[in-house]
Coordinates of C-alpha atoms in Angstrom, one line a residue:
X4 CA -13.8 -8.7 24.2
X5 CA -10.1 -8.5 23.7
X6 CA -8.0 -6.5 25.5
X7 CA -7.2 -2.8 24.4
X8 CA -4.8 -2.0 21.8
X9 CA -1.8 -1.1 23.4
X10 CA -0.3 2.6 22.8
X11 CA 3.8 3.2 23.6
X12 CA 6.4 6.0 22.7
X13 CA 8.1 4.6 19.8
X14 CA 10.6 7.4 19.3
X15 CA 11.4 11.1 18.7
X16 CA 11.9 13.0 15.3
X17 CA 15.0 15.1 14.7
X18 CA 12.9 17.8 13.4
X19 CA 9.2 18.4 13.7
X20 CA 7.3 16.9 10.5
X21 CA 4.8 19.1 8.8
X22 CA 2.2 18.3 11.4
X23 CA 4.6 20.1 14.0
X24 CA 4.6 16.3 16.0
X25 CA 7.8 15.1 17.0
X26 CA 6.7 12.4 19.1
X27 CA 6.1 9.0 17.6
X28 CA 3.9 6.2 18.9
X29 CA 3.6 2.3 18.3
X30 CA -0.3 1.0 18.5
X31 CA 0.0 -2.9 18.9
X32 CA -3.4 -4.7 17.1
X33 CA -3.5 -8.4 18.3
X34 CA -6.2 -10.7 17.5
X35 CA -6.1 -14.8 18.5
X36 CA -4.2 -15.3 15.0
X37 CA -2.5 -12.1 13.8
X38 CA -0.7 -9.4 15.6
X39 CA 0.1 -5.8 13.5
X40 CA 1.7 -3.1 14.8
X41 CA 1.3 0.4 12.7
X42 CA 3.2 3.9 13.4
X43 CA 2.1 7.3 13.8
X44 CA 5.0 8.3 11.5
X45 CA 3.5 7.6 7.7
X46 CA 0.3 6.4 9.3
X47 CA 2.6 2.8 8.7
X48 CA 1.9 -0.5 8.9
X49 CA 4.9 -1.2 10.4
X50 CA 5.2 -5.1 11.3
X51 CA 2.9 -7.8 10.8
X52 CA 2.9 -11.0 12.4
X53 CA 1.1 -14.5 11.0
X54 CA 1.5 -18.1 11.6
X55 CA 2.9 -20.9 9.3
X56 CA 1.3 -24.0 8.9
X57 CA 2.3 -25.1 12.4
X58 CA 1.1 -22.0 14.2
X59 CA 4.3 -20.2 13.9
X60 CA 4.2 -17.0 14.1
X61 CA 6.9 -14.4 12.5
X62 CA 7.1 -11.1 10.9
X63 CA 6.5 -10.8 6.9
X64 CA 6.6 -7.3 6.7
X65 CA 9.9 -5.5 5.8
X66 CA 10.3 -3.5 8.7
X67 CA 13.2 -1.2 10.1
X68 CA 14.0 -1.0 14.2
X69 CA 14.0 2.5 14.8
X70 CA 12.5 5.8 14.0
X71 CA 16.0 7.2 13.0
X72 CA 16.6 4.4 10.5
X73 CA 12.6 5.4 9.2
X74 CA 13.6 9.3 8.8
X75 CA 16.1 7.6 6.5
X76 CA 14.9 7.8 2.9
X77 CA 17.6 6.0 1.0
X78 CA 16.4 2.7 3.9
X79 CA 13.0 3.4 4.1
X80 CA 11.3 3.2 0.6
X81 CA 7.9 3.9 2.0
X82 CA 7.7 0.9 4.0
X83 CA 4.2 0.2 5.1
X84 CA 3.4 3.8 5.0
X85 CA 0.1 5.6 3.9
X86 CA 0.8 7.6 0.9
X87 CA -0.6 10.6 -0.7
X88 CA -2.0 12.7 -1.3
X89 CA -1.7 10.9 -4.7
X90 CA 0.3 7.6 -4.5
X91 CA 1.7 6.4 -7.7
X92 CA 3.6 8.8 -10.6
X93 CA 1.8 11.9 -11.9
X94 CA 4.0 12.7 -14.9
X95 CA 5.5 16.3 -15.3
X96 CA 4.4 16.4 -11.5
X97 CA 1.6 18.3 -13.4
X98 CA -2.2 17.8 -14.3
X99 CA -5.0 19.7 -15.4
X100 CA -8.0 20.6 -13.2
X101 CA -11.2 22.3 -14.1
X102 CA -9.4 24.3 -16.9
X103 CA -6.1 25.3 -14.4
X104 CA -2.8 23.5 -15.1
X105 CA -1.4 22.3 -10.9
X106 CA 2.4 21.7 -10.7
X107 CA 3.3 19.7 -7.5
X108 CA 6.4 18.7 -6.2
X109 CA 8.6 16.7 -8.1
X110 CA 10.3 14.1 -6.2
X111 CA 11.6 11.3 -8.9
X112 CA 13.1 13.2 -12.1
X113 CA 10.6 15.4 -13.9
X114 CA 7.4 13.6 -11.9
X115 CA 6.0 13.0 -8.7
X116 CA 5.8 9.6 -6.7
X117 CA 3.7 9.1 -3.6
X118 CA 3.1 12.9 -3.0
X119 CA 6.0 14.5 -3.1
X120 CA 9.5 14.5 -1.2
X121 CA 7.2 15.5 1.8
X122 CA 4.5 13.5 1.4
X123 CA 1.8 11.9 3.6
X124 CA 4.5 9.1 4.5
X125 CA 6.7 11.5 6.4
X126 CA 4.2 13.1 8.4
X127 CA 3.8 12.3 12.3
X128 CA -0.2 11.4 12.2
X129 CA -2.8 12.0 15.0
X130 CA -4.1 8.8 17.2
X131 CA -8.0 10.2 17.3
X132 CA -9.3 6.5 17.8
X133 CA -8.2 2.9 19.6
X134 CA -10.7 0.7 20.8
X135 CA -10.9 -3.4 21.4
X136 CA -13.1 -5.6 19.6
X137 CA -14.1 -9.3 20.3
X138 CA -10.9 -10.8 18.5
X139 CA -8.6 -7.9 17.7
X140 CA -8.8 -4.3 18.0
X141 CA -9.0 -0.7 15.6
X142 CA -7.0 2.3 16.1
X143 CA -7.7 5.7 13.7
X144 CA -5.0 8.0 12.7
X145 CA -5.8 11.3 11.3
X146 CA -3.6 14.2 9.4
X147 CA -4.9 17.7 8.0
X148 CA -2.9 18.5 4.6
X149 CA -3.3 22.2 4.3
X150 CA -3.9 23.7 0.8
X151 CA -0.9 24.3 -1.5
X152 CA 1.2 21.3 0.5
X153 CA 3.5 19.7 -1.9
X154 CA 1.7 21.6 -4.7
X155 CA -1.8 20.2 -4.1
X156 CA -4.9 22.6 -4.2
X157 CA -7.7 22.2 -1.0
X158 CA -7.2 21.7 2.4
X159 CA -7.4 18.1 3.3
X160 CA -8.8 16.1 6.0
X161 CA -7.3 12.4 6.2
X162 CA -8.2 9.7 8.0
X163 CA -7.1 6.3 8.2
X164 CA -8.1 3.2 10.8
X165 CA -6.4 0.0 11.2
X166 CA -9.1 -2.8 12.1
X167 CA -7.9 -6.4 13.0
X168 CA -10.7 -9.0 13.5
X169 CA -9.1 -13.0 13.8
X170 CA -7.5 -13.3 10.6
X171 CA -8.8 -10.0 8.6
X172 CA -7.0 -6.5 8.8
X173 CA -8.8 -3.9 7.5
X174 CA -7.8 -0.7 6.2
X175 CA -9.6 2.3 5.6
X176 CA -8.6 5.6 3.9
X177 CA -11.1 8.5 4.3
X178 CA -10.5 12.2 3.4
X179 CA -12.7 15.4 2.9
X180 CA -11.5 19.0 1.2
X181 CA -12.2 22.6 1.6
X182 CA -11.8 22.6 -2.7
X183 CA -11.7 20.8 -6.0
X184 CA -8.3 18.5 -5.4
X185 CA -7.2 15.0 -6.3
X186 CA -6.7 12.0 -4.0
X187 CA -5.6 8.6 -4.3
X188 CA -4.4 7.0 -1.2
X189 CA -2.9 3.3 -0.5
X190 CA -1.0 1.3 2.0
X191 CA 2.7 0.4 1.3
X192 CA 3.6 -2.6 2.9
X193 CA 6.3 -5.4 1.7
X194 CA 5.2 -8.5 2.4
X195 CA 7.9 -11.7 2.3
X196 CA 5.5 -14.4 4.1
X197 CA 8.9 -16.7 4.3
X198 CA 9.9 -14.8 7.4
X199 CA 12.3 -12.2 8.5
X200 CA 15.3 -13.8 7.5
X201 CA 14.3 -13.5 4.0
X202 CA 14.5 -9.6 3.9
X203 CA 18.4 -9.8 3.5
X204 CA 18.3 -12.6 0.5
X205 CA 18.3 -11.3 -3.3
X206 CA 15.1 -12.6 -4.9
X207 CA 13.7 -14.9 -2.0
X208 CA 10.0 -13.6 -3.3
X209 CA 11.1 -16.0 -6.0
X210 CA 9.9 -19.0 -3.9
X211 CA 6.1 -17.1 -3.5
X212 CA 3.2 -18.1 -5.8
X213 CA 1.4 -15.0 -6.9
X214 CA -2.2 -14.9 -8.0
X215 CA -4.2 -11.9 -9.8
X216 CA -7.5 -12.2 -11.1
X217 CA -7.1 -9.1 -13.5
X218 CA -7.5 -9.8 -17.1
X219 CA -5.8 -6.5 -18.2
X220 CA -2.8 -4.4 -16.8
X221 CA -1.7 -1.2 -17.8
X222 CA 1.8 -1.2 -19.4
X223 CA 4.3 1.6 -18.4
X224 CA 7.4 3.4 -20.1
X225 CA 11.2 3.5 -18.6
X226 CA 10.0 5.9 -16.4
X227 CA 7.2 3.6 -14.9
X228 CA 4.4 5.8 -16.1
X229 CA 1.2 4.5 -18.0
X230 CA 2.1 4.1 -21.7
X231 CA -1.3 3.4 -23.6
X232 CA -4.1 1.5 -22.6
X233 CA -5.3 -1.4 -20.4
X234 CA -3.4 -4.9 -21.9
X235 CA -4.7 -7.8 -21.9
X236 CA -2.4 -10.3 -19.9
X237 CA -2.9 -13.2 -22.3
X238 CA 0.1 -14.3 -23.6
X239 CA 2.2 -12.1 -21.3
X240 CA 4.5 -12.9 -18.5
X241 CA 2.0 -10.4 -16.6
X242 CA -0.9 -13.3 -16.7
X243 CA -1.0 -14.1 -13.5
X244 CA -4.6 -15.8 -13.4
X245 CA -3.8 -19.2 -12.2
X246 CA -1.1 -19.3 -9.5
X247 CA 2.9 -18.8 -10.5
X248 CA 5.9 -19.1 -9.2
X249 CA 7.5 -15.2 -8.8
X250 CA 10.6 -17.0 -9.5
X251 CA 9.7 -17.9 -13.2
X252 CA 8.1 -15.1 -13.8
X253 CA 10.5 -12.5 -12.9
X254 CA 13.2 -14.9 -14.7
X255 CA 11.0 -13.3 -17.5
X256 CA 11.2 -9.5 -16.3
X257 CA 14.8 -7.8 -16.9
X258 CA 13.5 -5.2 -14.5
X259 CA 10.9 -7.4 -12.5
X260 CA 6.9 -6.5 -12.0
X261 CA 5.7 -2.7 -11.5
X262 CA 2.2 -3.0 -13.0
X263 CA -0.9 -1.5 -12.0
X264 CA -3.6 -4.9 -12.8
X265 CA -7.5 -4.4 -13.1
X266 CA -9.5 -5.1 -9.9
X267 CA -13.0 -5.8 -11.6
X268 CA -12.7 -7.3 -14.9
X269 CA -16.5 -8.0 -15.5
X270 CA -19.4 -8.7 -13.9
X271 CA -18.1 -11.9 -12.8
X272 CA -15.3 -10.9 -10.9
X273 CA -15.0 -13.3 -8.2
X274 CA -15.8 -12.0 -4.9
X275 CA -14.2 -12.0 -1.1
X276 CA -15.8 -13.4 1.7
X277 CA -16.2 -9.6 3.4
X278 CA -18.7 -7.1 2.0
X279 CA -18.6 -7.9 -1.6
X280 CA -15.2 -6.6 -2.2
X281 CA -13.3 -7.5 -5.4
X282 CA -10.1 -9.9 -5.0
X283 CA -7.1 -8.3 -6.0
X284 CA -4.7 -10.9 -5.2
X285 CA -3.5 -14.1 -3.6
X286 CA 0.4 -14.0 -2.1
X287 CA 1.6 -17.8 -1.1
X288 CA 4.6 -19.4 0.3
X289 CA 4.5 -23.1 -0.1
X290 CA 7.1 -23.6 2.1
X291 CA 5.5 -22.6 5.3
X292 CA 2.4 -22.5 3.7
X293 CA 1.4 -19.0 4.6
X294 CA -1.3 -17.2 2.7
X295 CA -2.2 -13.4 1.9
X296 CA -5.5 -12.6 0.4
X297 CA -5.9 -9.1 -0.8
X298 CA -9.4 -8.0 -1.5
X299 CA -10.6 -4.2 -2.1
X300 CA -12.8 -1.8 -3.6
X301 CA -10.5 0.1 -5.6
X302 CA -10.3 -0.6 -9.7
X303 CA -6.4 -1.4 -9.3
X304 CA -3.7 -3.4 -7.3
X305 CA 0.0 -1.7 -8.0
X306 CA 1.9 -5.2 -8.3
X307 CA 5.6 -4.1 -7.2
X308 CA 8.5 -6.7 -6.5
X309 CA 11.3 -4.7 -4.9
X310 CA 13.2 -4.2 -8.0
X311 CA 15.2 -1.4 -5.9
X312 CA 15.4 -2.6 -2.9
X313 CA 18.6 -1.7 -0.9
X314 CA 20.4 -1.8 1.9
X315 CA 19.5 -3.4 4.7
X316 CA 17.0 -5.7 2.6
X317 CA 17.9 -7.2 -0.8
X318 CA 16.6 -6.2 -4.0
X319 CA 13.4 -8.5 -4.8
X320 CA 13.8 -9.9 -1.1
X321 CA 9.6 -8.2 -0.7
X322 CA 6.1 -8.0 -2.9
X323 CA 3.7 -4.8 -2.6
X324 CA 0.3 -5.1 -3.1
X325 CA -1.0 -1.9 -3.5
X326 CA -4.7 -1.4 -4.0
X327 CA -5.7 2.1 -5.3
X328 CA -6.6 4.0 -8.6
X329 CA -4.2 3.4 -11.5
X330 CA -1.2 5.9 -11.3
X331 CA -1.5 9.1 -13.3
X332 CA -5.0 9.3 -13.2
X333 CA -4.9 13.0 -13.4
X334 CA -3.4 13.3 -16.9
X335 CA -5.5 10.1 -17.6
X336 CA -9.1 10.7 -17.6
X337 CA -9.1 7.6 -19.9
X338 CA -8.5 5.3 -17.0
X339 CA -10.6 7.1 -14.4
X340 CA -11.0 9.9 -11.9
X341 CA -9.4 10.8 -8.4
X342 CA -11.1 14.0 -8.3
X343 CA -12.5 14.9 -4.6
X344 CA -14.5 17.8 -4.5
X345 CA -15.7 20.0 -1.4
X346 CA -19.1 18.3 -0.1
X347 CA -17.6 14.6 -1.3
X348 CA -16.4 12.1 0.7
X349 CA -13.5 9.8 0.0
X350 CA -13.4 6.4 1.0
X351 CA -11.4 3.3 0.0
X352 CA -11.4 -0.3 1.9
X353 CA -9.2 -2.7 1.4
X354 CA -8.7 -6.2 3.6
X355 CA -5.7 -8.2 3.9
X356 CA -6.9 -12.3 5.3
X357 CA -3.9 -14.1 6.2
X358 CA -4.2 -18.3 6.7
X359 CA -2.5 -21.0 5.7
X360 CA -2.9 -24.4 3.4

């Protein structure tokens, strides 16, 4: 059995968030290959730690030092945080529900991103969980979202647990309501798997390979929202099915990758080693050799390459692979549903598998 995750203050708010919680702890994961540290503030995966080739072990997770630089919006573009209630753009920050038409909070232009101005990323979560396994450890966070917050109808019950096991961490977002509401949650992390020193260096995810098994993705307008149906890649910078170079393709993209890509394109979608989950994606650094595989039960992986990044990391200096429903899924039905209703119960798993070749 390995030893207890470890629990430490990691800082104080300047104003209670919504939860009333100023205090902010650190819970330390560490398994005999991969160590992760996640924050009570955003329920965040806030650092990451894998070995090269070598057995070297470094960040590759953007990451800032301090709670006051966190509280920061314009430094902290949701790094490694849980978001929702609905991650993604919901256009008009408005959607129809059983025949009512519910505004939310508009936080970018006319629409919502990632819940609102106030959204599940600012909140200071509860620890309800932390226990040791054989190689690694699990801790549970959990927030209640009361009903009209940020616009959203229901009250809300959110968990989500961090589970590291050798060289799998696992993440799981749960929720419960009170009412018909919506809910798409996913993790926010921005993975460079060069190291830290990459974070400051304008387009160093240029030197990744990036693989996604997806046959379609889901072109967007100016304003990053879905604009007509599923795509096929084929014949598109966005085809991705055999291994490429970020650096060619975003040579391609004026304004770089922010794609939502199919999960399960058929019924022979290849398959991760735990519980039958669908691979999303393969990150790889040739240079140290570092690997990310991303495998999950959710029908889409957001693709996005840090096209506005700023200060203090560079723009394109970080990948997110963010597994979750397509965005907008509210005004379209078309491309599923993220409707929770009272009685339900919502949960999504996804597994990140770090190695090396």
């Amino acid at each position: 059995m390995a030893a207890a995750p470890v629990v430490v203050p990691f800082g104080t708010l300047e104003g209670p968030s919504v939860t009333g919680r100023r205090g902010v702890e650190l819970i330390r994961l560490e398994s005999s290959a991969v160590a992760a540290s996640i924050l009570t503030y955003g329920a965040a995966l806030w650092n990451v730690e894998a070995p090269d080739r070598t057995g070297d072990r470094v960040s590759v997770t953007l990451h800032l030092p301090t709670l006051e630089a966190m509280e920061d919006r314009a430094r902290n573009p949701y790094l490694g945080a849980t978001c929702g209630r609905v991650a993604g753009r919901i256009g008009g920050a408005c959607f129809p529900l059983d025949g009512d038409l519910i505004r939310v909070a508009a936080n970018e232009g006319s629409n919502q991103l990632h819940g609102g101005h106030d959204g599940f990323d600012r909140r200071s979560w509860d620890v309800v969980d932390v226990a040791a396994n054989d190689d690694g450890g699990r801790v549970t966070l959990a927030l209640t979202s009361a009903d009209g917050d940020q616009g959203f109808p229901g009250t809300l019950e959110v968990r989500t647990t961090y589970e590291l096991h050798g060289h799998v961490l696992r993440i799981v977002h749960e929720a419960t309501t009170d009412a018909t509401t919506v809910v798409n949650l996913t993790n926010h992390a921005y993975w460079n798997l060069g190291g830290p020193e990459a974070a400051t260096v304008t387009g160093s995810i240029g030197d990744h390979e990036l693989r996604l098994p997806g046959e379609r993705y889901l072109p967007v307008d100016a304003a990053t929202l879905p604009r007509g149906p599923l795509a096929d890649v084929a014949g598109t910078p966005f085809d991705l099915r055999r291994p490429q170079r970020l650096g060619r393709v975003l040579g391609e993209l004026d304004d770089g990758i922010d794609h939502a890509f199919e999960v399960h394109p058929g019924d022979d979608v290849e398959r991760a080693a735990f519980d039958g989950l669908g691979f999303a994606a393969e990150l790889h650094h040739p240079p140290s050799g570092r690997t990310l595989t991303v495998s999950t039960d959710q029908r889409a992986v957001v693709v996005y390459t840090g096209n506005r990044l700023g200060p203090p990391f560079a723009r394109q200096a970080a990948i997110c692979l963010e597994c979750q429903a397509y965005p907008d899924e509210p005004n379209r039905p078309d491309l599923g549903s993220v409707v929770l209703r009272h009685g339900e119960h919502h949960r999504q798993t996804t597994d990140l598998t770090f190695g090396t070749r």
